[in-house]
CSV table of C-alpha atoms and ligand atoms in Angstrom, one decimal:
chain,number,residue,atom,x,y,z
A,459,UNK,CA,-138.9,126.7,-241.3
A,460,UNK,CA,-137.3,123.5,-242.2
A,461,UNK,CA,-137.6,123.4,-245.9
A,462,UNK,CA,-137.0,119.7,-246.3
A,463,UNK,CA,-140.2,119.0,-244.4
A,464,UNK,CA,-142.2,121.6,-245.5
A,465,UNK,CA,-141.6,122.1,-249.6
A,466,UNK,CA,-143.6,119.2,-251.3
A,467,UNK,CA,-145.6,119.7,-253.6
A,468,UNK,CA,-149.6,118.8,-252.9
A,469,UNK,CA,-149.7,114.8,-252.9
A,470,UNK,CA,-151.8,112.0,-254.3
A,471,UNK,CA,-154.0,112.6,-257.5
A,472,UNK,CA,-157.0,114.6,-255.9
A,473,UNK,CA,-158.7,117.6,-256.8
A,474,UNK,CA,-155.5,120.0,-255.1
A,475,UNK,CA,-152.7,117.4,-256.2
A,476,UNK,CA,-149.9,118.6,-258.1
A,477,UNK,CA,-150.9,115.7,-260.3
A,478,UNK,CA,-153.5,117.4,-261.4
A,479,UNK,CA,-153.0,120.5,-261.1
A,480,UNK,CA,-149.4,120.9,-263.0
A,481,UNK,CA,-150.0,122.0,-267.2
A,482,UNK,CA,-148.3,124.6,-266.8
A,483,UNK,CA,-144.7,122.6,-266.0
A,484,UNK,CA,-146.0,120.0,-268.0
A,485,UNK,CA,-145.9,123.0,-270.9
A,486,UNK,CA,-142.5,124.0,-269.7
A,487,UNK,CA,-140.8,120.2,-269.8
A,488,UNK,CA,-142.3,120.2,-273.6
A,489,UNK,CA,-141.4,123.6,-274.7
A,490,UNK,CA,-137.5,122.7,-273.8
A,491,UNK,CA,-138.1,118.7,-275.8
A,492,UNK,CA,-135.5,120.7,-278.6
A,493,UNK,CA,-133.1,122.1,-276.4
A,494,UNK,CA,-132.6,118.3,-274.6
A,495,UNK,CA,-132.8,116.4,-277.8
A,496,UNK,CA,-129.9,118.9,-278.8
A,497,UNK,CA,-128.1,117.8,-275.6
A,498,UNK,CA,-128.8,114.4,-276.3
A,499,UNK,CA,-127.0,114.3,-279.5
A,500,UNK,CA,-124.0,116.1,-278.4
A,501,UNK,CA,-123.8,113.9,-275.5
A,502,UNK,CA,-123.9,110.7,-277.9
A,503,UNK,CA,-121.2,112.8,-280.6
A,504,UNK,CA,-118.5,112.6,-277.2
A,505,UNK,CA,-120.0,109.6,-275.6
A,506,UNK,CA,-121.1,107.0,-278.3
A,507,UNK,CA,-120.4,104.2,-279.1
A,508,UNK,CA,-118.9,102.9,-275.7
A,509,UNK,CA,-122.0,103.2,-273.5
A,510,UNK,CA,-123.5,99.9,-272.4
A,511,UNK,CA,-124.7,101.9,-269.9
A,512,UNK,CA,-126.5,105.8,-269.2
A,513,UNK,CA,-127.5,106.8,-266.0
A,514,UNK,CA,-129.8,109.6,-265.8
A,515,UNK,CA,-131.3,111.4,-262.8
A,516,UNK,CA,-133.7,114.2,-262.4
A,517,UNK,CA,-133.8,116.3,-259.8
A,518,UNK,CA,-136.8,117.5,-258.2
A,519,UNK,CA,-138.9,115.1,-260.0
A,520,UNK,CA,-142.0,115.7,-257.8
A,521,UNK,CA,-144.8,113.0,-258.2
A,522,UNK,CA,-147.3,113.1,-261.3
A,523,UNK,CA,-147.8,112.9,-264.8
A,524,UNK,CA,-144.7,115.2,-265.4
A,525,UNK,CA,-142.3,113.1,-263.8
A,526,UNK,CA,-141.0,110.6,-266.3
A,527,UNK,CA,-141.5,113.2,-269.1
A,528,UNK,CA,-138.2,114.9,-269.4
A,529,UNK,CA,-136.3,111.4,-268.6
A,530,UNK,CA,-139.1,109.3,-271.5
A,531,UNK,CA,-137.8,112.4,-273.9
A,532,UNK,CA,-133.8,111.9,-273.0
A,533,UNK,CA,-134.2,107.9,-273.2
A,534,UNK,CA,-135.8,108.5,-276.8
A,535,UNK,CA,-133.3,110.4,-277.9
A,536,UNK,CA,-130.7,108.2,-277.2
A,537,UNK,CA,-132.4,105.0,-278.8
A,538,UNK,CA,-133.3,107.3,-282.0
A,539,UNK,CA,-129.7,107.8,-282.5
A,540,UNK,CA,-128.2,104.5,-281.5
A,541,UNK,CA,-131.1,103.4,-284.4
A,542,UNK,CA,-129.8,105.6,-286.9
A,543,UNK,CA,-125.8,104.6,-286.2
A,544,UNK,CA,-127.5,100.7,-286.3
A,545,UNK,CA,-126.2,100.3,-282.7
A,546,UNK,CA,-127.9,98.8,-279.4
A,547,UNK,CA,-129.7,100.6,-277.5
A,548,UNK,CA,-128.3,101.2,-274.4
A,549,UNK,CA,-129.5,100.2,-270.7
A,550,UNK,CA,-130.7,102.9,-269.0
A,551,UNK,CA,-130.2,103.4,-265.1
A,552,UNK,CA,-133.1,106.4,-264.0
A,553,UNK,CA,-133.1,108.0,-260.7
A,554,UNK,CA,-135.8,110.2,-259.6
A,555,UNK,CA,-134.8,113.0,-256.9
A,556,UNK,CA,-137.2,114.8,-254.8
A,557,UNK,CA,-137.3,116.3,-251.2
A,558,UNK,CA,-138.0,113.5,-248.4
A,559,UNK,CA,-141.3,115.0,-248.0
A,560,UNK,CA,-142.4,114.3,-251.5
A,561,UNK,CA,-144.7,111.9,-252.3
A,562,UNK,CA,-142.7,108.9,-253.4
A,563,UNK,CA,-145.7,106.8,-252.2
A,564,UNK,CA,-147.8,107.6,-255.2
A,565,UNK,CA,-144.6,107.9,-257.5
A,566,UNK,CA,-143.4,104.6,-257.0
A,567,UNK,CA,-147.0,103.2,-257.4
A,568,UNK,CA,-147.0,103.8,-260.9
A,569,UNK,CA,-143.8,102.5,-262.0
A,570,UNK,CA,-144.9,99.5,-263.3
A,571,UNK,CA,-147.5,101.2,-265.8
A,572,UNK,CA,-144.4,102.7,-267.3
A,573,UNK,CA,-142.6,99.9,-267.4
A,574,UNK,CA,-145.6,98.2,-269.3
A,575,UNK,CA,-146.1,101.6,-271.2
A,576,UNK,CA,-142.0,101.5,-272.7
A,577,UNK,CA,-142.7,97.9,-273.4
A,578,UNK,CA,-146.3,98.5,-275.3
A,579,UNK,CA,-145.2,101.8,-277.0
A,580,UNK,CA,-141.5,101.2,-277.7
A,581,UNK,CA,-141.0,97.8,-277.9
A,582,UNK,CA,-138.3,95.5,-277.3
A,583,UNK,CA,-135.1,98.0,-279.2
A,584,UNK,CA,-135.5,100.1,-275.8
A,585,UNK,CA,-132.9,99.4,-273.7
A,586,UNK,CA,-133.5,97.8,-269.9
A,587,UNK,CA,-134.6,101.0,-268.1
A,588,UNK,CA,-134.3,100.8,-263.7
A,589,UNK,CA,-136.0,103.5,-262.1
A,590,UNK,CA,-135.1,104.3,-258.6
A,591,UNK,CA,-135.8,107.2,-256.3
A,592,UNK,CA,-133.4,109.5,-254.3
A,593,UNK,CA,-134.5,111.4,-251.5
A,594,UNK,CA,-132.6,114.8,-250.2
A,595,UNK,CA,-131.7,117.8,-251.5
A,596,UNK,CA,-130.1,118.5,-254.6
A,597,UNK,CA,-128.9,121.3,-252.9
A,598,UNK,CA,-125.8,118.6,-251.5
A,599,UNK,CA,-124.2,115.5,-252.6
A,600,UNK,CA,-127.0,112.7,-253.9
A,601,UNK,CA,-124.9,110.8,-256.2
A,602,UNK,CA,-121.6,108.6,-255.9
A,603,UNK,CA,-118.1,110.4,-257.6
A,604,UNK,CA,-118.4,110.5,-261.5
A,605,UNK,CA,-121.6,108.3,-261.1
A,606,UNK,CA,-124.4,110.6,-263.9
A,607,UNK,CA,-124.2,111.2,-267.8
A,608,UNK,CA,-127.4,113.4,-267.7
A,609,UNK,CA,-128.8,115.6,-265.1
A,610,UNK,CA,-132.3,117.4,-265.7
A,611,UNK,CA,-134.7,119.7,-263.5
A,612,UNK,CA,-137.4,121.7,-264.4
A,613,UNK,CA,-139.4,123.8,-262.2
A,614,UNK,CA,-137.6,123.0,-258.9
A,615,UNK,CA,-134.7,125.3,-258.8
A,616,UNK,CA,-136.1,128.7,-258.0
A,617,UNK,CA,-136.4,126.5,-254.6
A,618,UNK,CA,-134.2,128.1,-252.0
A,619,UNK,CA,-132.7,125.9,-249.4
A,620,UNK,CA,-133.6,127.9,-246.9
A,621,UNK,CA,-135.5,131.4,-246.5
A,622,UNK,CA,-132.3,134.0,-246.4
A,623,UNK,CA,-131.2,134.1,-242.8
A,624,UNK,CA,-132.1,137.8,-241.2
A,625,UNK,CA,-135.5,138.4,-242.9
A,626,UNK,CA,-137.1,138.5,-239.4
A,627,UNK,CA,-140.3,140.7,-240.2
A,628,UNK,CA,-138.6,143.2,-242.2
A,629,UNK,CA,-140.7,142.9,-245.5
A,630,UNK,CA,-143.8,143.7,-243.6
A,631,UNK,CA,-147.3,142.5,-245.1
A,632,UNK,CA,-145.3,140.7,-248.1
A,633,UNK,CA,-144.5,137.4,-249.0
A,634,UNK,CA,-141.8,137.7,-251.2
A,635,UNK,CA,-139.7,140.4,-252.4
A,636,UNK,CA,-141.7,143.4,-253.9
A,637,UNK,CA,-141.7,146.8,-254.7
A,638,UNK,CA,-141.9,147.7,-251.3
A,639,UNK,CA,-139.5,145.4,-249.5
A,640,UNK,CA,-135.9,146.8,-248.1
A,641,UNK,CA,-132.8,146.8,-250.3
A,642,UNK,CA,-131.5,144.7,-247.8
A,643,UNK,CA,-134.5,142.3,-248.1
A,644,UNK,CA,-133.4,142.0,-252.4
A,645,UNK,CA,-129.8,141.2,-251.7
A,646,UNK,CA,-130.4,138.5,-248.8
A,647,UNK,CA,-132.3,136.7,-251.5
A,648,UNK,CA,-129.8,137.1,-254.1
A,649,UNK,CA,-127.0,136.2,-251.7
A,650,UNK,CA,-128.7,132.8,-250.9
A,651,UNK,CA,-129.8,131.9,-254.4
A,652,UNK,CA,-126.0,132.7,-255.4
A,653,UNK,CA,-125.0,130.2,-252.7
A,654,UNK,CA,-127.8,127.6,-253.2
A,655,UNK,CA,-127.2,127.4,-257.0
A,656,UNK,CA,-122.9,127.4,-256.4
A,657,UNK,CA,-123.5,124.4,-254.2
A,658,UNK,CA,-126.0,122.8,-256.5
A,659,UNK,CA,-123.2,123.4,-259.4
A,660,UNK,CA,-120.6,121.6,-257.2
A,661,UNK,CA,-122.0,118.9,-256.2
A,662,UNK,CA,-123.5,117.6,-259.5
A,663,UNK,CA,-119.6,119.0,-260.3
A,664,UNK,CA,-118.5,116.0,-258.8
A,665,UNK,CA,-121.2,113.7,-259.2
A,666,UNK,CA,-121.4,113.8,-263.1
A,667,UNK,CA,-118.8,111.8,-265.6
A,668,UNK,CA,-116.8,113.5,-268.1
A,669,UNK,CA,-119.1,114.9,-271.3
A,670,UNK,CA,-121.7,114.8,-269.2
A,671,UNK,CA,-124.5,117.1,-270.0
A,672,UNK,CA,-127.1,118.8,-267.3
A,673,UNK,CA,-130.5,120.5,-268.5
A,674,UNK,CA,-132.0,122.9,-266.1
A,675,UNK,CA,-135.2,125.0,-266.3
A,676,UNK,CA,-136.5,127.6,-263.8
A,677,UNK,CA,-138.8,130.4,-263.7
A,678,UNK,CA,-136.6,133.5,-264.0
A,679,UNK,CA,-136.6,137.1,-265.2
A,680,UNK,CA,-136.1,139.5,-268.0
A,681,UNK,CA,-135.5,142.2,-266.0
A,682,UNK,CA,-132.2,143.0,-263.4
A,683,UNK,CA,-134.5,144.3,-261.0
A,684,UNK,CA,-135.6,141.2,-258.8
A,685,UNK,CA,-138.5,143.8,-257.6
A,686,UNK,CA,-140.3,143.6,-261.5
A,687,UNK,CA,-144.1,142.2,-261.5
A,688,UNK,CA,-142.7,139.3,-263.8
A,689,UNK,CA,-141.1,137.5,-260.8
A,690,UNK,CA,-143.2,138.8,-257.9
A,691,UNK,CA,-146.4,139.0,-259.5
A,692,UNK,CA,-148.1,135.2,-258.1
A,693,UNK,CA,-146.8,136.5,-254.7
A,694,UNK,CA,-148.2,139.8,-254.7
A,695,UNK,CA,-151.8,138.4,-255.1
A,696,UNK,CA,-151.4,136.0,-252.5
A,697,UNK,CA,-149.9,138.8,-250.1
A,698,UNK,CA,-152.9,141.2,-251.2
A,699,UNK,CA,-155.5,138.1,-250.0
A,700,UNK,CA,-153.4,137.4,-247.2
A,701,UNK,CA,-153.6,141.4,-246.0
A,702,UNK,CA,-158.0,141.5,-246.7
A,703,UNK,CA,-157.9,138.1,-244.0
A,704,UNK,CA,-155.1,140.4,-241.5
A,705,UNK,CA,-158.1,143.6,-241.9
A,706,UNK,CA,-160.7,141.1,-241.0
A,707,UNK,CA,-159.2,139.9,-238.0
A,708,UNK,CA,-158.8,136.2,-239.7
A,709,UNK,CA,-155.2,136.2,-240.2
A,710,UNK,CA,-152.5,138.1,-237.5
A,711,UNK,CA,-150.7,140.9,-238.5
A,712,UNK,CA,-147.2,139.7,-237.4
A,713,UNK,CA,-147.8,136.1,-239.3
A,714,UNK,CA,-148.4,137.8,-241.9
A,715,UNK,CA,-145.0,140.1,-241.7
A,716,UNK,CA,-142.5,136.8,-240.1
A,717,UNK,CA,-143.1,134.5,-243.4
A,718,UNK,CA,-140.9,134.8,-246.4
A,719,UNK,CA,-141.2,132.5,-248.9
A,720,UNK,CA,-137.6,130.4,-249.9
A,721,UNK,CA,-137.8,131.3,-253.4
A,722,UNK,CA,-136.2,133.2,-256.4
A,723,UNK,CA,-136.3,133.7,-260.0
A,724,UNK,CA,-132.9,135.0,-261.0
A,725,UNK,CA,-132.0,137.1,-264.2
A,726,UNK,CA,-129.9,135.2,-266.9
A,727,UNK,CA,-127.1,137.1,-266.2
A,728,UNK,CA,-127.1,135.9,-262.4
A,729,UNK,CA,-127.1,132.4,-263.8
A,730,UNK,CA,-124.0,133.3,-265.6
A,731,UNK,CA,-121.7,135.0,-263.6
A,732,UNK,CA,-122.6,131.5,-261.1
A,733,UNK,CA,-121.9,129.1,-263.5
A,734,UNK,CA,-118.8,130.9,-264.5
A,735,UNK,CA,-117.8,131.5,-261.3
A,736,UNK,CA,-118.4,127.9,-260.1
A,737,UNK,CA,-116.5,127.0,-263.3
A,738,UNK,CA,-117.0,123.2,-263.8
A,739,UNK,CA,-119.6,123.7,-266.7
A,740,UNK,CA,-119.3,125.2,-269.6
A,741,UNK,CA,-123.0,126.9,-270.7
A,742,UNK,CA,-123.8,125.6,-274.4
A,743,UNK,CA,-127.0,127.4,-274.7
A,744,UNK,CA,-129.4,129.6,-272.4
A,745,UNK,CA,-132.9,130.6,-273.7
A,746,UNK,CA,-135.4,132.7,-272.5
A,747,UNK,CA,-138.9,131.2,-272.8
A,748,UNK,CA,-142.8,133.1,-271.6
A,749,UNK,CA,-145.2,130.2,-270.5
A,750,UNK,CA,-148.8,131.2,-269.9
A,751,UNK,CA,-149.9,131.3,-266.4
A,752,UNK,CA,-152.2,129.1,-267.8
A,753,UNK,CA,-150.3,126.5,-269.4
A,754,UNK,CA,-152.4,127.5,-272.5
A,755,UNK,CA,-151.5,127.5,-275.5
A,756,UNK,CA,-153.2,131.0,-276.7
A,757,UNK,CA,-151.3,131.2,-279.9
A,758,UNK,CA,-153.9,131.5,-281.8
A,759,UNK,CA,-157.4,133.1,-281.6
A,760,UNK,CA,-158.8,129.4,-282.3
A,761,UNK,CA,-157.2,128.2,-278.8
A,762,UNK,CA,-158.2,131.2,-277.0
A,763,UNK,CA,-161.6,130.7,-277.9
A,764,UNK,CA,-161.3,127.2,-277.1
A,765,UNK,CA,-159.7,128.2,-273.5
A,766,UNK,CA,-162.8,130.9,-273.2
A,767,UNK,CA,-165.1,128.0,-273.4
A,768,UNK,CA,-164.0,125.7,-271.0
A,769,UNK,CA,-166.1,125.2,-267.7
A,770,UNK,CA,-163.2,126.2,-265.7
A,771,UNK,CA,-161.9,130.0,-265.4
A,772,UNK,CA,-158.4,131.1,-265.9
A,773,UNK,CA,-158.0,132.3,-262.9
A,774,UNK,CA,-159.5,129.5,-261.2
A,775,UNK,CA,-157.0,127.1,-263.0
A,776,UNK,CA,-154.0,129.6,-262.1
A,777,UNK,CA,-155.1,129.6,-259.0
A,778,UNK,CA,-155.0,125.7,-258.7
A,779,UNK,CA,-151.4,125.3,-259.7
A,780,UNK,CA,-150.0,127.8,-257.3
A,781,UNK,CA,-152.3,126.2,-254.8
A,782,UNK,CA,-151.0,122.5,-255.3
A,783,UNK,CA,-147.1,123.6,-255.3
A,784,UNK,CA,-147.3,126.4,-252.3
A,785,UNK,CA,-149.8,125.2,-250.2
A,786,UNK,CA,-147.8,122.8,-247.6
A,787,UNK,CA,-145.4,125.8,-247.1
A,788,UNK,CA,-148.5,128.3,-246.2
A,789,UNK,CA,-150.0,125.7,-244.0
A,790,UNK,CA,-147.0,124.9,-242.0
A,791,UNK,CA,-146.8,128.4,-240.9
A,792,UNK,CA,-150.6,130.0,-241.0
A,793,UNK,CA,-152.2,126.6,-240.7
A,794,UNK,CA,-154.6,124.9,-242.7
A,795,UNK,CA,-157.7,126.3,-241.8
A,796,UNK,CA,-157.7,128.8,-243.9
A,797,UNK,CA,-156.8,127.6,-246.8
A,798,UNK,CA,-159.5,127.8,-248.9
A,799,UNK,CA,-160.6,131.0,-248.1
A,800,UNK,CA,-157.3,132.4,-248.9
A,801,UNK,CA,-156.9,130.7,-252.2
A,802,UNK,CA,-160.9,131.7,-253.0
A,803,UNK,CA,-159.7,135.9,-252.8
A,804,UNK,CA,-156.6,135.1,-254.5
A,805,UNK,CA,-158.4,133.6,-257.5
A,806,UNK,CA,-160.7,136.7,-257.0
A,807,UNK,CA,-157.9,139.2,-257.5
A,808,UNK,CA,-156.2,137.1,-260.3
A,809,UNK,CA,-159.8,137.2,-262.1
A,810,UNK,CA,-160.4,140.6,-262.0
A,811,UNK,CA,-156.7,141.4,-262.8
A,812,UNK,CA,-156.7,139.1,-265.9
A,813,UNK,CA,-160.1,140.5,-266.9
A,814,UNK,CA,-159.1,143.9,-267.1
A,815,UNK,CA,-155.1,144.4,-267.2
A,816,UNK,CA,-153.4,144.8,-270.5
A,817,UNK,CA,-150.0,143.5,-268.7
A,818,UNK,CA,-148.5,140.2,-268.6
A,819,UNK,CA,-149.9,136.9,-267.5
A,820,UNK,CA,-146.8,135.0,-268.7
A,821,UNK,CA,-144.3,133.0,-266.4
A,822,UNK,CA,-140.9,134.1,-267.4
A,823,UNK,CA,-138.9,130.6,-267.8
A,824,UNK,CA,-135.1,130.2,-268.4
A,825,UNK,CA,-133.5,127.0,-269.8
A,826,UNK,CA,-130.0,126.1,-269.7
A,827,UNK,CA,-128.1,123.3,-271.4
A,828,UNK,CA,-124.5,122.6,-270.0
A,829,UNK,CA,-121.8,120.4,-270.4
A,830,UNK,CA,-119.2,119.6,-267.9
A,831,UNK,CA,-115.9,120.8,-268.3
A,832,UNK,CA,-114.1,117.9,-267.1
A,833,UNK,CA,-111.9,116.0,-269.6
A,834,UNK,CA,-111.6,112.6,-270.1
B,1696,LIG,C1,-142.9,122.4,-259.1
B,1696,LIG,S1,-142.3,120.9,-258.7
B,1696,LIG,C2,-141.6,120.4,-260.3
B,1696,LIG,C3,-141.8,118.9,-260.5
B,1696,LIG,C4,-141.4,118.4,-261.9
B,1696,LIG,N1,-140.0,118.5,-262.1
B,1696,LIG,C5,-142.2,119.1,-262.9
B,1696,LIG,O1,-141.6,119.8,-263.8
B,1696,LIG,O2,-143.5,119.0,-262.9
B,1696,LIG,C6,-140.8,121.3,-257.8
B,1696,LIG,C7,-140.2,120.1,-257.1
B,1696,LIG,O3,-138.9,120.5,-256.6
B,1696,LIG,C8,-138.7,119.9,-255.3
B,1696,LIG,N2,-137.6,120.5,-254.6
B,1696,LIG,C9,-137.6,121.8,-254.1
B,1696,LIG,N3,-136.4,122.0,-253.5
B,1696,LIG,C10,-135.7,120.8,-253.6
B,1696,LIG,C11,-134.4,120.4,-253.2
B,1696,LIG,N4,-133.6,121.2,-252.5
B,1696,LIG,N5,-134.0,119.2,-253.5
B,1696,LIG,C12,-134.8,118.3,-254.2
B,1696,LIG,N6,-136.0,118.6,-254.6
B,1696,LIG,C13,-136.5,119.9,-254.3
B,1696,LIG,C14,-140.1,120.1,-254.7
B,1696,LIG,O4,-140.2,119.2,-253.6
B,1696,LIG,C15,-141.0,119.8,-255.9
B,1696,LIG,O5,-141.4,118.4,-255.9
């Protein structure tokens, strides 16, 4: 599998887009607004007054209503405390990093309603803001030496570069890693989400200016054991719907048992001993945070009525989002065909599961703020 051709997330705004089918990052960008407003100002305490210019980027932007979200909440920041100090805004240079494969098409199409949008809604105090795109991975160099004062990603970095080398078929009838997979099939995927992660570390290492300041959030774990149903849960359904297609003939067997998906959601403490080994960032805070599998907010028994009641199920709408961001990964290697029969018995299983299980149907999210330790 090349994974720079086949990870994008489902393109253009129809029914299957990631567009439309993405609350539930949409909920994750907003739950972490704090955490980069807090990164905002200490970046402005070690930075400001002195920058005519901030260049932002975010990495693994993808194409939708999310994409400026994160970078709109950074650039308000800024301008909310160059207001209060009675300075000038700054101008704001924005560049938006996805895989080659993504759809930039569609991205770059509605630029020009933001720029209108920053105009209507913020008027003329905002600084200039230049949005540009940067296609590759984040997993290497993107960015000229010393060139970024903020980096952000959300919901991109549990995003292998590769599936581990040596998988062959030896997680039969999975996925992913699960209860029943090999000990050797849990520490190939640790081993290349430790490598993956180092090199995304160095590179932005050397890509970011001093004070610099990088917000990352991924789907991760609670648990040490990468095997828990919080991290393998969405891939366990699909792999139970895949094996029902194997028994009835419409999927083969040994598909089935050669595809491992290039993903992992590490443990906070793997995110540590990386960072610290790494050593160019120092971690200013890391929190854990449950999203519903939903997006929903289910607070309170008001919203969970008012989730009850609309025309679309839970699982259907669970179902949706793991369609529009795994899809072009399944088809590449089962084909398209059946696609909507597979994604039909997985929101079948998820329907009856969240009908009738007490356990969690929360995403397990980890968010952590870092500043670079270079000095000036
Ligand atoms: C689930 S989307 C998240 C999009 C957006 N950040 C959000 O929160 O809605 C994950 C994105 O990460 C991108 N991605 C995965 N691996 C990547 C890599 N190595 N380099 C750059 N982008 C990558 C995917 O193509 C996809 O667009």
């Amino acid at each position: 599998m090349d994974i720079k051709q086949i990870v994008h997330m489902n393109e253009g705004t129809g029914e299957t887009s990631y567009a439309k089918n993405s609350v539930v990052q949409n909920k994750i960008i907003s739950v972490g607004k704090p955490i980069i407003e807090e990164a905002v100002l200490s970046f402005c305490c070690t930075n400001y007054p002195g920058s005519e210019r901030v260049v932002i980027a975010d990495l693994g932007c993808s194409s939708g209503p999310n994409t400026m979200l994160a970078v709109s909440d950074i650039m308000d920041a800024i301008c909310r405390i160059c207001r209060q100090l009675g300075d000038p805004s700054p101008e704001f240079q924005v560049f938006l990093n996805d895989l080659p494969g993504n759809d930039f098409n569609t991205l770059f199409r509605s630029i020009p309603a933001y720029y209108n949008s920053i105009k209507e809604e913020r008027g003329s105090e905002f600084g200039h803001c230049y949005i540009a795109g940067m296609p590759g991975s984040f997993y290497g160099r993107l960015f000229p030496r010393r060139s970024l004062h903020f980096v952000h990603s959300s919901s991109s970095l549990h995003w292998l570069s590769q599936v581990p080398p040596g998988l062959g078929s030896k997680n039969k009838g999975k996925l992913f890693i699960s209860k029943t997979s090999p000990p050797c099939v849990l520490s190939a995927y640790a081993l290349q989400f430790q490598k993956d992660f180092t090199s995304f570390l160095h590179s932005r290492s050397e890509e970011m200016v001093a004070g610099g300041r990088m917000v990352l959030s991924l789907v991760g774990r609670r648990s040490a054991d990468p095997s828990t149903e919080e991290s393998c849960h969405q891939w366990e359904f699909l792999a139970q719907a895949m094996q029902t297609m194997v028994i009835q003939g419409l999927v083969e067997e040994k598909k089935l048992d050669s595809f491992n998906a290039p993903y992992y959601s590490p443990s906070a403490e793997e995110l540590r001993s990386a960072i610290q080994r790494e050593g160019s960032f120092a971690v200013d805070r890391l929190d854990i945070l449950e999203i519903d599998w939903d997006g929903g907010d289910h607070d309170t028994a008001e919203a969970a009525a008012a989730a009850e009641t609309t025309e679309e199920s839970g699982a259907e709408r669970v179902m949706k989002t793991i369609r529009a961001v795994v899809e072009s990964m399944l088809t590449s290697h089962f084909g398209g065909e059946m696609m909507d029969e597979l994604f039909r018995r997985y929101r079948d299983l998820l329907s009856h599961y969240m009908s009738t299980s007490n356990n969690t149907t929360k995403y397990t999210n980890i968010i952590i703020s870092m500043s670079t330790k270079l000095s000036y």
